[in-house]
PDB file of C-alpha atoms in Angstrom:
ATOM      1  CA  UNK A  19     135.926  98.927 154.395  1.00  0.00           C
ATOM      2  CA  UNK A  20     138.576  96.292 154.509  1.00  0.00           C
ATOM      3  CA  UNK A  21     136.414  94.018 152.736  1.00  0.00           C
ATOM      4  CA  UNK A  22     135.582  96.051 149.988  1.00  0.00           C
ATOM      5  CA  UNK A  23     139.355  96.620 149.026  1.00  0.00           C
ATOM      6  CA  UNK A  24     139.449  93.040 149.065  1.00  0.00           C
ATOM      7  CA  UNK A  25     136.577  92.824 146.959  1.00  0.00           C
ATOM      8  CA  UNK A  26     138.125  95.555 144.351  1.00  0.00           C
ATOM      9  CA  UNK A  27     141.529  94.217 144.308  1.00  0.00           C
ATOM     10  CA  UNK A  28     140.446  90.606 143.510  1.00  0.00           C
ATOM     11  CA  UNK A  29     138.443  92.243 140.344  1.00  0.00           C
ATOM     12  CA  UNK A  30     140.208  91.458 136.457  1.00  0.00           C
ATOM     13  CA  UNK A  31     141.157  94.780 135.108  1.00  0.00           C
ATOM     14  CA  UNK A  32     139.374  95.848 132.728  1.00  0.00           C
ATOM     15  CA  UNK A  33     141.053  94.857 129.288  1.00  0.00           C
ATOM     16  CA  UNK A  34     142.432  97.895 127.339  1.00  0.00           C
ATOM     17  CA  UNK A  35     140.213  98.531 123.846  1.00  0.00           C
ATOM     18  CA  UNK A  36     142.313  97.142 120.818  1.00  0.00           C
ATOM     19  CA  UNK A  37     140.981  98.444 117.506  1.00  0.00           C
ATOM     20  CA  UNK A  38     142.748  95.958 115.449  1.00  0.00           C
ATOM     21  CA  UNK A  39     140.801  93.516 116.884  1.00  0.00           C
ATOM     22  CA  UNK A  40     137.854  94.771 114.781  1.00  0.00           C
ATOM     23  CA  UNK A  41     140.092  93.809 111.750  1.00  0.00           C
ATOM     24  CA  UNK A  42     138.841  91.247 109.382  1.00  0.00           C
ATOM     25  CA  UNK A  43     142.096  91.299 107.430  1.00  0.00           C
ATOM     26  CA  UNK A  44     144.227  94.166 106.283  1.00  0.00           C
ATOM     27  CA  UNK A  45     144.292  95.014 102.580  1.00  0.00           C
ATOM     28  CA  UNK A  46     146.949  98.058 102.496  1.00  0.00           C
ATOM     29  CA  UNK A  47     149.991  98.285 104.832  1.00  0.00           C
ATOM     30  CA  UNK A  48     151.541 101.551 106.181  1.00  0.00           C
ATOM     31  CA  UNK A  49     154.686 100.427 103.842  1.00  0.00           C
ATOM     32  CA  UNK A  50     152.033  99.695 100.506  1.00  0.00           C
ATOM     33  CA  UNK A  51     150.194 103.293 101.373  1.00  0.00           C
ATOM     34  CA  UNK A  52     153.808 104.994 101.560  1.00  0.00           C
ATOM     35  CA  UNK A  53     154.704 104.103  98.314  1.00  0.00           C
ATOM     36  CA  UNK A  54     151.858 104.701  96.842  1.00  0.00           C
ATOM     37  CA  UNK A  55     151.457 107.699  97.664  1.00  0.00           C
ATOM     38  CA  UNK A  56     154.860 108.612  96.864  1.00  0.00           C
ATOM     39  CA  UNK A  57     154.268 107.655  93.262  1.00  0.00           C
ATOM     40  CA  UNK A  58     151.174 109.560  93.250  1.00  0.00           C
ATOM     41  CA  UNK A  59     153.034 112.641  94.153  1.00  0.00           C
ATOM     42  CA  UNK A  60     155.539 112.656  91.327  1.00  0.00           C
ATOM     43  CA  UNK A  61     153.247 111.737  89.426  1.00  0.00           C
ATOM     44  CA  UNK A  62     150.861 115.083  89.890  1.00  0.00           C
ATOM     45  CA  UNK A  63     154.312 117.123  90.336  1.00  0.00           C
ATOM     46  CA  UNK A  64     155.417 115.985  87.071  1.00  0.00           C
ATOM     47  CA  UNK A  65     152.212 116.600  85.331  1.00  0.00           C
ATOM     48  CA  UNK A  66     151.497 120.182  87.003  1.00  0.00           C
ATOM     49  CA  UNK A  67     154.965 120.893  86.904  1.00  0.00           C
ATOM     50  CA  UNK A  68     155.817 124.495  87.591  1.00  0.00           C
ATOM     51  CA  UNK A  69     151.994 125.024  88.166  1.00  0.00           C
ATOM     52  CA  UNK A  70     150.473 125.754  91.767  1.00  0.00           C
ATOM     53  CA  UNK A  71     147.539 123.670  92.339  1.00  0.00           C
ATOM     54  CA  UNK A  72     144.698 123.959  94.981  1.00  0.00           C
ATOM     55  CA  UNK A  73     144.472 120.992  96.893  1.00  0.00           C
ATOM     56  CA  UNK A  74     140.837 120.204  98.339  1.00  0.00           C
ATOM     57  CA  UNK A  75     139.934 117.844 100.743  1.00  0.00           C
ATOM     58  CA  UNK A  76     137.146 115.907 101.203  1.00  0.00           C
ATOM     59  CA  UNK A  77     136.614 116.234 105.273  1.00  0.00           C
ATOM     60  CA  UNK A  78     137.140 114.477 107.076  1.00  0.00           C
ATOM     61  CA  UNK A  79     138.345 110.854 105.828  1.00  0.00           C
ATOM     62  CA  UNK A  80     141.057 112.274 103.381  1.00  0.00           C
ATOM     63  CA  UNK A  81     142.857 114.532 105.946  1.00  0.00           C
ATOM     64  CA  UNK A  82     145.936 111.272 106.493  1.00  0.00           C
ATOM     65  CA  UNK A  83     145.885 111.134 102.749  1.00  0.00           C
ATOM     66  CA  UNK A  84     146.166 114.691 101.508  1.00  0.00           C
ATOM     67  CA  UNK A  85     148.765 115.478 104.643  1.00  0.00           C
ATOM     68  CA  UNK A  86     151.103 112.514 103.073  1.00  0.00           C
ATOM     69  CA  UNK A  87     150.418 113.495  99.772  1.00  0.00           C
ATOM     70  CA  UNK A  88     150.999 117.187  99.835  1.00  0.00           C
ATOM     71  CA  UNK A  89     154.467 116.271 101.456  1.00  0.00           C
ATOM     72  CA  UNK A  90     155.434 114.603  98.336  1.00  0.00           C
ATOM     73  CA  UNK A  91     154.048 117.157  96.053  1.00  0.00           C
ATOM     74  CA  UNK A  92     156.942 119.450  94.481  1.00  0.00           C
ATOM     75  CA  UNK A  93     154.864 122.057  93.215  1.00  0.00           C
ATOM     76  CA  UNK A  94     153.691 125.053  94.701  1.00  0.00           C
ATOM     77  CA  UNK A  95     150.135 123.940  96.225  1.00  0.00           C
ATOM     78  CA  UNK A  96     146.879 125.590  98.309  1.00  0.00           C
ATOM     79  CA  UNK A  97     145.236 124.089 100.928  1.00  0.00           C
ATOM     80  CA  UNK A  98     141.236 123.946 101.844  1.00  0.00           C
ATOM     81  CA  UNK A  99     138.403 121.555 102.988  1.00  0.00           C
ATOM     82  CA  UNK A 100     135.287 120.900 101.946  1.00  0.00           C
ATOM     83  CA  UNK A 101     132.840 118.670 104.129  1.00  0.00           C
ATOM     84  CA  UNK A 102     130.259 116.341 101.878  1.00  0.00           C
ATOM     85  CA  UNK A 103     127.808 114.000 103.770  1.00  0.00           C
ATOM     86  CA  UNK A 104     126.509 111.092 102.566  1.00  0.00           C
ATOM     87  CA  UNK A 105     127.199 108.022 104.964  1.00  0.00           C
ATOM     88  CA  UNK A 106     126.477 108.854 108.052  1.00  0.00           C
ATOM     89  CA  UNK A 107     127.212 106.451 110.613  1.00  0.00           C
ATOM     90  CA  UNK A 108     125.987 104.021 107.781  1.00  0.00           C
ATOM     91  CA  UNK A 109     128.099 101.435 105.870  1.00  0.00           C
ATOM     92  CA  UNK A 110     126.384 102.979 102.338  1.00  0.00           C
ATOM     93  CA  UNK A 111     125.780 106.013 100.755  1.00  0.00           C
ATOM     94  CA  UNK A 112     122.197 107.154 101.614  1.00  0.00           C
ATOM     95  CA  UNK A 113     122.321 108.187  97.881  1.00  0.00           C
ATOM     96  CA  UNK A 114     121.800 112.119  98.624  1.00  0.00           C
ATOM     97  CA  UNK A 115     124.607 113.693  98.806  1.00  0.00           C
ATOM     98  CA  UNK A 116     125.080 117.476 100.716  1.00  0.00           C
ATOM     99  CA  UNK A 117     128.032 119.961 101.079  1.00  0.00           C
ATOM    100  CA  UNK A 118     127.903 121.306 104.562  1.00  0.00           C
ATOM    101  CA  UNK A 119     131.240 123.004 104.605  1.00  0.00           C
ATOM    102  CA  UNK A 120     132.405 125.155 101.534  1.00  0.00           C
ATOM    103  CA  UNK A 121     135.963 126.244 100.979  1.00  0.00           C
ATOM    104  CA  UNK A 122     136.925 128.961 101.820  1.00  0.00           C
ATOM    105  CA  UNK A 123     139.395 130.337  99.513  1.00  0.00           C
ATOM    106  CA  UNK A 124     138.672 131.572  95.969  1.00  0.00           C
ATOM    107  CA  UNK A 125     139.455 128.506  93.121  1.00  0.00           C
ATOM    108  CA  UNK A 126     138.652 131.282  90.479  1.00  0.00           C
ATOM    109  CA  UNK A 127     140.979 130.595  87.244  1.00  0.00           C
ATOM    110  CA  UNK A 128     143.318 128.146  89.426  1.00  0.00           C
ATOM    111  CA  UNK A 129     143.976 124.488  88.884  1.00  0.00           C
ATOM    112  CA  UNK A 130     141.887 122.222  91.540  1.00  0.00           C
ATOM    113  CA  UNK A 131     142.653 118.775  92.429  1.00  0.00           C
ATOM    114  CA  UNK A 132     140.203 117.175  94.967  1.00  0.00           C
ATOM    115  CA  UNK A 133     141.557 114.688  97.273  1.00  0.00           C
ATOM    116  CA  UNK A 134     139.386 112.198  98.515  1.00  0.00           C
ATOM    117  CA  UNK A 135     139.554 108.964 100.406  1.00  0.00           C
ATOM    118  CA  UNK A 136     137.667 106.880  98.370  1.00  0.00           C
ATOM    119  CA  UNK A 137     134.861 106.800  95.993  1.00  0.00           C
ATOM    120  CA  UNK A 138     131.789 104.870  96.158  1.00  0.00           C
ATOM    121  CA  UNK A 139     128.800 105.062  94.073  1.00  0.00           C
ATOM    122  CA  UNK A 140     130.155 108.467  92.754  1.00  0.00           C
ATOM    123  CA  UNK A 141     127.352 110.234  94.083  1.00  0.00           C
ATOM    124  CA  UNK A 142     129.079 112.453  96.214  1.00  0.00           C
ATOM    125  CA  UNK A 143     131.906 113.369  94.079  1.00  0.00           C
ATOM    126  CA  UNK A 144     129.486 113.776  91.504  1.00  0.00           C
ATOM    127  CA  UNK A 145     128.250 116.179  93.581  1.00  0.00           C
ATOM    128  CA  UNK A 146     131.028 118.015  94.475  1.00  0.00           C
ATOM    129  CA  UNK A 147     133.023 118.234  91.153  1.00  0.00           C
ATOM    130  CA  UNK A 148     130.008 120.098  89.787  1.00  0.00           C
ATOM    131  CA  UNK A 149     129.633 122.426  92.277  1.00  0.00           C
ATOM    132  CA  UNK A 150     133.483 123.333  92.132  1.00  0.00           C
ATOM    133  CA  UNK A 151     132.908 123.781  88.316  1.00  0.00           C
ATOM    134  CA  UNK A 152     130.485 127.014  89.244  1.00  0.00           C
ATOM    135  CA  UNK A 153     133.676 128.446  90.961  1.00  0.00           C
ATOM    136  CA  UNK A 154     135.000 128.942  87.603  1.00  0.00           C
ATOM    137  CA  UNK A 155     138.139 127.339  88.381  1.00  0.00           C
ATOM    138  CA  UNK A 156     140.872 126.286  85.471  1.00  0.00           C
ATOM    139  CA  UNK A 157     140.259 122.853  85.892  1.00  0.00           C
ATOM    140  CA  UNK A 158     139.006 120.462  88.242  1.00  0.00           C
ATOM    141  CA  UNK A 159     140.923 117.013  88.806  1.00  0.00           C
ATOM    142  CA  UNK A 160     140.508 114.283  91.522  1.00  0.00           C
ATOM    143  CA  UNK A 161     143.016 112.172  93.465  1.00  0.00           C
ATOM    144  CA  UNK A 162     140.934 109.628  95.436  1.00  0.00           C
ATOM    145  CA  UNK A 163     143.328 106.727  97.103  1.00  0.00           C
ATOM    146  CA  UNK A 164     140.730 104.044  96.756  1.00  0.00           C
ATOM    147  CA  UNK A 165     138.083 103.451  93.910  1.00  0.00           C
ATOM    148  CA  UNK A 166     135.584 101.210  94.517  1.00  0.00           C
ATOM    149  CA  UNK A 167     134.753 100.479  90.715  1.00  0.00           C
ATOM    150  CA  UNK A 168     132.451  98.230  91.368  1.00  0.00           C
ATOM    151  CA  UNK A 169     130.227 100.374  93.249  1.00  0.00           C
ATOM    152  CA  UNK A 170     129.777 103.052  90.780  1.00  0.00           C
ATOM    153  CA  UNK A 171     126.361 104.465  90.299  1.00  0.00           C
ATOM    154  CA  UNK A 172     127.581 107.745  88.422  1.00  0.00           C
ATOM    155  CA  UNK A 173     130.426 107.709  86.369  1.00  0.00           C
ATOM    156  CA  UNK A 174     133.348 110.242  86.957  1.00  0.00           C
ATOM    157  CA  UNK A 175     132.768 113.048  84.382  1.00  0.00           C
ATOM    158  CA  UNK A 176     135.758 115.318  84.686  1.00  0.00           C
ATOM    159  CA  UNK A 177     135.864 118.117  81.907  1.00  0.00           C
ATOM    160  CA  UNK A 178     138.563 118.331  79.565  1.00  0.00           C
ATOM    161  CA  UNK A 179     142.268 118.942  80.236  1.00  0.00           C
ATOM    162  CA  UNK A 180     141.461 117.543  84.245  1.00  0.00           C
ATOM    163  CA  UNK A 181     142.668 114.812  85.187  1.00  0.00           C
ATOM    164  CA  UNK A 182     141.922 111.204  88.017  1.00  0.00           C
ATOM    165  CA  UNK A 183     144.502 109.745  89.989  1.00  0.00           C
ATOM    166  CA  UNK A 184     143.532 106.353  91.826  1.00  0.00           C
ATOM    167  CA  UNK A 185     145.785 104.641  94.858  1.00  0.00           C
ATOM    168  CA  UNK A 186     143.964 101.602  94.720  1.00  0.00           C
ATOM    169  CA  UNK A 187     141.317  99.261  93.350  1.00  0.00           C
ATOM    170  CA  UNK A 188     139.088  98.098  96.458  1.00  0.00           C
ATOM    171  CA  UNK A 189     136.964  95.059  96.310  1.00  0.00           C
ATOM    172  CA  UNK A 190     133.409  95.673  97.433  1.00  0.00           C
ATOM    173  CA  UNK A 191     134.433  95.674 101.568  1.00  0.00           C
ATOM    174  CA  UNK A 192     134.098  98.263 104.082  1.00  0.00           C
ATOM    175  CA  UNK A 193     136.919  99.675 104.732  1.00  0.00           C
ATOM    176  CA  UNK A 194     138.346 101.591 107.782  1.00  0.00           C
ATOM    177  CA  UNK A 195     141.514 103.092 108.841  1.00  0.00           C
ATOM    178  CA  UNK A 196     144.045 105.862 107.114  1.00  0.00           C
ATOM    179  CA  UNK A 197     141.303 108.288 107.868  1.00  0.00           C
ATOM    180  CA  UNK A 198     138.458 106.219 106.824  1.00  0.00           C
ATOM    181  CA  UNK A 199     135.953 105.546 109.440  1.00  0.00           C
ATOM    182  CA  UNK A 200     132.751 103.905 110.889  1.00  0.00           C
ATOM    183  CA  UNK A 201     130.831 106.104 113.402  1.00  0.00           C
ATOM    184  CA  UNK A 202     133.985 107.891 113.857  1.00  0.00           C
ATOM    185  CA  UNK A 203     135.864 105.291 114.703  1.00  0.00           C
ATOM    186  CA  UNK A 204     139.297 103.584 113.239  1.00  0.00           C
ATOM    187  CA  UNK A 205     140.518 106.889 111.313  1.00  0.00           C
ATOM    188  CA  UNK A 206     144.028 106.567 113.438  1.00  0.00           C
ATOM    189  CA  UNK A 207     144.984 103.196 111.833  1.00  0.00           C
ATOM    190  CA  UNK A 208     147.912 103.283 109.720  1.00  0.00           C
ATOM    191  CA  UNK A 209     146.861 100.863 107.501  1.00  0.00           C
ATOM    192  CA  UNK A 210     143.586 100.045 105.540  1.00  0.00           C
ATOM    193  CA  UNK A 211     141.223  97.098 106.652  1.00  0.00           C
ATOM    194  CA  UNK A 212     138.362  95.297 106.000  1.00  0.00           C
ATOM    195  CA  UNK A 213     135.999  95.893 109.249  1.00  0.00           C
ATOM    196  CA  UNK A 214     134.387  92.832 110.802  1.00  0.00           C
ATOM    197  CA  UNK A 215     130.600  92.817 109.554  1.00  0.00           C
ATOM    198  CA  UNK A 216     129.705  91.985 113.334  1.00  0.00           C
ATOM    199  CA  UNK A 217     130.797  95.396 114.448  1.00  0.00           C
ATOM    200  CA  UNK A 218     128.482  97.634 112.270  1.00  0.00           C
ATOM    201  CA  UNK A 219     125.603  94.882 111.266  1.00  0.00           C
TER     202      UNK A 219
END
């Protein structure tokens, strides 16, 4: 017995997991995303102003962003989820894109703005800002923090009097943290990296 608690205590502990080690670099700090997303906010409040909006998220990487954002959002506002999946525990879009979680509340004849993380190919927000549209809602407008223009398979088609918002341009990386993920993973992060291609190739 003796000389198994040797044995144990002469053992390394096991190092503690470190998710920034997985960083490549880091693109967006907590202090660039801040003020950002400030300006966003009086931004929308200044264009809806006096207006309640419904604010939908995209489940479940824009949950950081829409909680920051509705905080600086002086307008009366709504609050639902939708869930659209099209990644996976993949690094791309699989190209199909499916709602698996509706809202819940009526948009009928109110003012939507759909808050997503970031868009890709368009694909799924393609998806989802035309099947919004059969809600008969006053408008439908999207906030998305990052816009990977360079991706774009389907161009954003918003009808008229709606509106886009875009954070940030991203360069053609994958991207974690902020609520972004891979396999689940990173979401916590306050800021936004580029993930190291040896953890998900």
């Amino acid at each position: 017995m003796a000389a198994t608690a040797d044995k144990l205590q002469e053992q390394e502990p096991k190092k503690a997991y470190n998710q920034d080690e997985d960083i490549e670099c880091v693109l967006w700090t907590a202090a660039d995303i801040e003020k950002r997303v400030a300006e966003l906010g009086a931004e929308i409040s200044r264009d809806y102003s006096g207006i309640p909006i419904v604010l939908i998220g995209v489940a479940t990487g824009a949950v950081m962003f829409l909680a920051d954002l509705m905080r600086k959002l002086s307008i009366p506002v709504l609050v639902d989820f939708v869930r659209v999946q099209s990644y996976g525990n993949q690094t791309q879009s699989s190209g199909v894109a499916t709602i698996s979680t509706d809202v819940k509340i009526s948009i009928k004849d109110k003012h939507v703005l759909v808050v997503e993380d970031i868009i890709d190919t368009g694909i799924t927000l393609s998806k989802l800002v035309k099947h919004l549209a059969t809600k008969e809602p006053a408008s439908v407008s999207v906030c998305a923090l990052l816009d990977k223009i360079s991706r774009r398979v389907i161009p954003l088609q918003l009808s008229e009097g709606s509106r886009f918002y875009r954070g940030f341009e991203c360069s053609d990386n994958f991207v974690v943290g902020y609520g972004m993920d891979f396999a689940e993973l990173y979401r916590n992060l306050a800021y936004i990296g580029v993930l190291k291609p040896d953890i998900y190739s």
